[in-house]
Structures are given as C-alpha cells and as structure tokens.
Amino acid sequence: MSLVETFFNADVLLSSLPALLRGLWNTLLLGLLAIIVGVPAGLVVSLIRLYAPKPLRLLTTIYIDIFRAVPVLVVLILIYYALPFLGIRLSSWASAVLAFSIVMAAYSAEIFRSGIESVPRGQFEAADALGLPFLVTLRKVILPQALRIVIPPTTSNCVSMFKDTSLASTVALPELLKEATDAQALYANPTPLIGAALVYIMFLWPMVRLVSLLEKRFKAEKTR
C-alpha cells in the first residue's frame, strides 16, 4: 500500500467521520466542564494562598505544588481506580471531570497569584486611603487589573486542557482520541488517527493564535 492509502485513505476517513465527530463532542464537553469548574476554583485557591491565615496558605501551597507536579494521568487513574477501594465509585465522566478540574485549578491558582501580585502595591494603599474595605478593593480595583494580565496564560492553559482530555481514554471515556483509536482498530488503518489530529488542529489552532494576539495586545498596552 502507498503512503496515501495507508495514512490518508479517504474512504476510511469518511467511514470513521461520525465516530470522530462523536468523540469531538465529548472532548469539547469534557474540556469545557473542566475549565468552567477549574478556573473559578483556581481563583478561590489563589486568594486563599495570598490572604488567608497561614495554615490555610500552607495547605493551598501544598495543593498547588502537588497537582502541578503530578501527571494528569496519575490523578485520573487514582480517582477512577483507587477511590473505589475507599467506597467511592465515580463514573468515567465524573472521574475525568474531577481529575481535570483539580489539575486545572492548581495551574489557574498559580496564574492568578502571579497576576494579582503583579498589580502595583500602591493600588492597595490608594484604596485603603480612600477607606475601601479589603473585599471591595479586591473586587473593584485589584481583580479587574489582574484578570487582564492572566487572560493569555489562562487561554494557553485551556488549550492544554483540551489536549489533555485525550487521557480520558484510560477510563474508557469515548473522547476524540479514543474514538479514533477504535476506528483505527476497526478498519486496520491509521487514517482515523490522522483525522483526529486534523480535528484537534482545526479547533485548537484558533485558540493558539488567540493567545499570541492577546499577548501582543497586552504587551503593546504596557509600552504605551
């Protein structure tokens, strides 16, 4: 067989397309759920790390360090396969969403911490001089500035999260790569994997370009 017939077989690609689209839907849903849960949780964790009493700051620091160091696959396997020994049984979907959300929150917390700390200290002092309560200062003065700073790295994290959803195949969740792998086995041809790669590129490439554009825009604003 030629290279085209082996890796770019149109008939196999068309036959496997429904499975790839089904997997794409699951990938998008899983990634969005992890982002919707993980990013706000990361903001909360970062605020606890920065402003809570010392014991809580220590706990959040340990949480962030551990889940940024441990591979996502290990977290996923522990939740899906180890928790049942403790009497906690979660479905493939629940395990995947929980694992990815935990990791996403850890990375987001560090990004938010960096963004908040990059806001000049004088902003706090000015708000304090005006008699603004601390929570009001955070909500109306500090966080709006910090959020602009963290948008590019957060968007980059979201891209990585969508790619990491491919690990959900280890818990039998039929995301895009799992469907492509099953189609490859069914047709005895690697074309579905090439198709999955093209699908990833089509929906992630705009996000990658968005990160670059946002970084250039914010860099230009700083130099003004």
Tab-separated table of C-alpha atoms in Angstrom:
chain	number	residue	atom	x	y	z
A	1	MET	CA	0.000	0.000	0.000
A	2	SER	CA	1.120	3.547	-0.729
A	3	LEU	CA	1.581	6.321	1.824
A	4	VAL	CA	-1.703	7.947	0.799
A	5	GLU	CA	-3.686	4.707	1.018
A	6	THR	CA	-2.196	3.947	4.432
A	7	PHE	CA	-2.403	7.294	6.213
A	8	PHE	CA	-4.797	9.394	4.110
A	9	ASN	CA	-7.385	6.898	2.958
A	10	ALA	CA	-10.456	8.955	2.019
A	11	ASP	CA	-12.892	6.045	2.245
A	12	VAL	CA	-11.720	5.114	5.742
A	13	LEU	CA	-11.800	8.747	6.831
A	14	LEU	CA	-15.371	9.220	5.622
A	15	SER	CA	-16.472	5.989	7.277
A	16	SER	CA	-14.906	6.963	10.593
A	17	LEU	CA	-16.106	10.584	10.489
A	18	PRO	CA	-19.294	10.014	12.565
A	19	ALA	CA	-17.214	8.410	15.326
A	20	LEU	CA	-14.687	11.271	15.203
A	21	LEU	CA	-17.449	13.875	15.466
A	22	ARG	CA	-18.976	11.994	18.383
A	23	GLY	CA	-15.575	11.948	20.077
A	24	LEU	CA	-15.082	15.647	19.330
A	25	TRP	CA	-18.343	16.476	21.095
A	26	ASN	CA	-17.235	14.536	24.170
A	27	THR	CA	-13.811	16.198	24.080
A	28	LEU	CA	-15.345	19.671	23.894
A	29	LEU	CA	-17.819	18.922	26.666
A	30	LEU	CA	-15.169	17.429	28.948
A	31	GLY	CA	-12.735	20.273	28.342
A	32	LEU	CA	-15.374	22.951	28.901
A	33	LEU	CA	-16.583	21.353	32.142
A	34	ALA	CA	-13.016	21.150	33.452
A	35	ILE	CA	-12.405	24.799	32.550
A	36	ILE	CA	-15.723	26.043	33.962
A	37	VAL	CA	-15.022	24.300	37.274
A	38	GLY	CA	-11.234	24.617	37.407
A	39	VAL	CA	-10.676	28.287	36.559
A	40	PRO	CA	-13.042	29.781	39.196
A	41	ALA	CA	-11.745	27.234	41.721
A	42	GLY	CA	-8.212	28.346	40.884
A	43	LEU	CA	-9.135	31.960	41.607
A	44	VAL	CA	-10.511	30.973	45.010
A	45	VAL	CA	-7.410	28.898	45.792
A	46	SER	CA	-5.113	31.779	44.798
A	47	LEU	CA	-6.965	34.216	47.080
A	48	ILE	CA	-6.716	31.753	49.960
A	49	ARG	CA	-2.998	31.326	49.300
A	50	LEU	CA	-2.419	35.081	49.294
A	51	TYR	CA	-4.697	36.369	52.027
A	52	ALA	CA	-5.924	33.529	54.278
A	53	PRO	CA	-4.398	32.627	57.664
A	54	LYS	CA	-1.017	30.915	57.481
A	55	PRO	CA	-2.238	27.279	57.943
A	56	LEU	CA	-4.648	27.652	55.024
A	57	ARG	CA	-1.973	29.329	52.913
A	58	LEU	CA	0.318	26.379	53.603
A	59	LEU	CA	-2.370	23.865	52.598
A	60	THR	CA	-3.122	25.658	49.341
A	61	THR	CA	0.588	25.882	48.545
A	62	ILE	CA	0.941	22.115	49.046
A	63	TYR	CA	-2.139	21.501	46.894
A	64	ILE	CA	-0.830	23.693	44.057
A	65	ASP	CA	2.663	22.214	44.147
A	66	ILE	CA	1.476	18.606	44.226
A	67	PHE	CA	-1.076	18.835	41.429
A	68	ARG	CA	1.249	20.830	39.204
A	69	ALA	CA	3.944	18.198	39.704
A	70	VAL	CA	1.868	15.004	39.388
A	71	PRO	CA	0.969	13.932	35.810
A	72	VAL	CA	-2.706	14.320	34.949
A	73	LEU	CA	-2.843	10.650	34.006
A	74	VAL	CA	-1.826	9.628	37.534
A	75	VAL	CA	-4.538	11.843	39.063
A	76	LEU	CA	-7.120	10.369	36.700
A	77	ILE	CA	-6.146	6.776	37.456
A	78	LEU	CA	-6.128	7.365	41.221
A	79	ILE	CA	-9.603	8.874	41.155
A	80	TYR	CA	-11.126	6.218	38.890
A	81	TYR	CA	-9.353	3.084	40.133
A	82	ALA	CA	-8.226	3.861	43.704
A	83	LEU	CA	-11.271	5.631	45.173
A	84	PRO	CA	-13.470	2.502	44.860
A	85	PHE	CA	-11.225	0.864	47.493
A	86	LEU	CA	-12.399	3.647	49.832
A	87	GLY	CA	-16.036	3.047	48.930
A	88	ILE	CA	-16.250	5.959	46.477
A	89	ARG	CA	-17.223	4.911	42.952
A	90	LEU	CA	-17.377	7.520	40.217
A	91	SER	CA	-18.358	7.133	36.593
A	92	SER	CA	-15.870	7.712	33.788
A	93	TRP	CA	-17.321	11.163	33.171
A	94	ALA	CA	-17.308	12.178	36.834
A	95	SER	CA	-13.767	10.887	37.326
A	96	ALA	CA	-12.453	12.692	34.263
A	97	VAL	CA	-14.150	15.999	35.086
A	98	LEU	CA	-12.957	15.842	38.690
A	99	ALA	CA	-9.368	14.967	37.759
A	100	PHE	CA	-9.040	17.612	35.064
A	101	SER	CA	-10.756	20.250	37.223
A	102	ILE	CA	-8.396	19.596	40.143
A	103	VAL	CA	-5.341	19.980	37.926
A	104	MET	CA	-6.781	22.974	36.094
A	105	ALA	CA	-7.487	24.681	39.418
A	106	ALA	CA	-3.893	24.172	40.552
A	107	TYR	CA	-2.422	25.715	37.406
A	108	SER	CA	-5.014	28.510	37.371
A	109	ALA	CA	-4.299	29.329	41.015
A	110	GLU	CA	-0.642	29.941	40.239
A	111	ILE	CA	-1.537	32.098	37.241
A	112	PHE	CA	-4.000	34.166	39.283
A	113	ARG	CA	-1.467	34.544	42.089
A	114	SER	CA	1.086	35.868	39.652
A	115	GLY	CA	-1.459	38.225	38.118
A	116	ILE	CA	-2.626	39.620	41.457
A	117	GLU	CA	0.926	40.108	42.704
A	118	SER	CA	1.844	41.959	39.507
A	119	VAL	CA	-0.684	44.697	40.340
A	120	PRO	CA	1.291	47.551	41.945
A	121	ARG	CA	1.133	47.601	45.721
A	122	GLY	CA	0.190	51.256	45.519
A	123	GLN	CA	-3.271	50.218	44.309
A	124	PHE	CA	-3.946	48.616	47.705
A	125	GLU	CA	-2.548	51.639	49.519
A	126	ALA	CA	-4.640	54.066	47.477
A	127	ALA	CA	-7.809	52.041	48.089
A	128	ASP	CA	-7.011	51.876	51.797
A	129	ALA	CA	-6.524	55.639	51.891
A	130	LEU	CA	-9.972	56.042	50.367
A	131	GLY	CA	-11.423	53.842	53.097
A	132	LEU	CA	-12.440	50.985	50.809
A	133	PRO	CA	-12.924	47.619	52.558
A	134	PHE	CA	-10.469	44.896	51.579
A	135	LEU	CA	-13.030	42.762	49.714
A	136	VAL	CA	-14.280	45.785	47.780
A	137	THR	CA	-10.683	46.655	46.890
A	138	LEU	CA	-10.152	43.148	45.581
A	139	ARG	CA	-13.364	43.039	43.596
A	140	LYS	CA	-13.335	46.532	42.080
A	141	VAL	CA	-9.665	47.523	41.958
A	142	ILE	CA	-7.259	44.583	42.024
A	143	LEU	CA	-9.044	41.711	40.275
A	144	PRO	CA	-10.127	43.706	37.166
A	145	GLN	CA	-6.472	44.586	36.560
A	146	ALA	CA	-5.201	41.108	37.383
A	147	LEU	CA	-7.737	39.407	35.117
A	148	ARG	CA	-6.444	41.301	32.090
A	149	ILE	CA	-2.938	40.081	32.884
A	150	VAL	CA	-3.918	36.425	33.278
A	151	ILE	CA	-6.049	36.113	30.134
A	152	PRO	CA	-3.210	34.971	27.795
A	153	PRO	CA	-1.727	32.307	30.130
A	154	THR	CA	-5.216	31.122	31.091
A	155	THR	CA	-6.157	30.744	27.424
A	156	SER	CA	-2.949	28.774	26.871
A	157	ASN	CA	-3.893	26.541	29.810
A	158	CYS	CA	-7.287	25.939	28.237
A	159	VAL	CA	-5.606	24.768	25.027
A	160	SER	CA	-3.504	22.336	27.047
A	161	MET	CA	-6.590	21.115	28.882
A	162	PHE	CA	-8.392	20.246	25.648
A	163	LYS	CA	-5.336	18.266	24.540
A	164	ASP	CA	-5.108	16.511	27.920
A	165	THR	CA	-8.671	15.234	27.539
A	166	SER	CA	-7.166	12.522	25.327
A	167	LEU	CA	-6.009	10.884	28.574
A	168	ALA	CA	-9.648	10.175	29.457
A	169	SER	CA	-9.467	7.167	27.158
A	170	THR	CA	-7.700	5.351	30.028
A	171	VAL	CA	-11.009	5.302	31.916
A	172	ALA	CA	-12.989	4.217	28.836
A	173	LEU	CA	-14.446	7.658	28.161
A	174	PRO	CA	-15.106	7.905	24.403
A	175	GLU	CA	-13.377	11.206	23.632
A	176	LEU	CA	-11.848	12.063	20.267
A	177	LEU	CA	-8.634	10.054	20.526
A	178	LYS	CA	-10.455	7.003	21.926
A	179	GLU	CA	-12.918	7.044	19.031
A	180	ALA	CA	-10.042	7.446	16.558
A	181	THR	CA	-8.150	4.542	18.129
A	182	ASP	CA	-11.238	2.321	18.000
A	183	ALA	CA	-11.813	3.274	14.361
A	184	GLN	CA	-8.178	2.517	13.578
A	185	ALA	CA	-8.606	-0.981	15.025
A	186	LEU	CA	-11.902	-1.479	13.187
A	187	TYR	CA	-10.572	-0.518	9.758
A	188	ALA	CA	-6.995	-1.739	10.352
A	189	ASN	CA	-5.813	1.630	9.073
A	190	PRO	CA	-4.226	4.623	10.846
A	191	THR	CA	-6.176	7.186	8.818
A	192	PRO	CA	-8.677	7.842	11.681
A	193	LEU	CA	-5.744	8.943	13.873
A	194	ILE	CA	-4.672	11.400	11.189
A	195	GLY	CA	-8.273	12.575	11.031
A	196	ALA	CA	-8.322	13.090	14.802
A	197	ALA	CA	-5.109	15.107	14.570
A	198	LEU	CA	-6.677	17.318	11.899
A	199	VAL	CA	-9.760	17.834	14.055
A	200	TYR	CA	-7.583	18.862	17.011
A	201	ILE	CA	-5.764	21.342	14.786
A	202	MET	CA	-8.990	22.819	13.412
A	203	PHE	CA	-10.499	23.640	16.789
A	204	LEU	CA	-7.322	24.363	18.771
A	205	TRP	CA	-5.368	26.385	16.226
A	206	PRO	CA	-7.688	29.437	16.539
A	207	MET	CA	-7.164	29.343	20.323
A	208	VAL	CA	-3.382	29.152	19.863
A	209	ARG	CA	-3.493	32.185	17.583
A	210	LEU	CA	-5.741	33.970	20.072
A	211	VAL	CA	-3.101	33.525	22.778
A	212	SER	CA	-0.467	35.129	20.547
A	213	LEU	CA	-2.742	38.036	19.644
A	214	LEU	CA	-3.663	38.695	23.268
A	215	GLU	CA	-0.024	38.617	24.341
A	216	LYS	CA	0.909	41.125	21.614
A	217	ARG	CA	-2.017	43.371	22.501
A	218	PHE	CA	-1.261	43.485	26.219
A	219	LYS	CA	2.442	43.962	25.536
A	220	ALA	CA	1.615	46.926	23.309
A	221	GLU	CA	-0.630	48.412	26.001
A	222	LYS	CA	2.169	48.191	28.574
A	223	THR	CA	4.608	50.051	26.334
A	224	ARG	CA	2.257	52.990	25.835
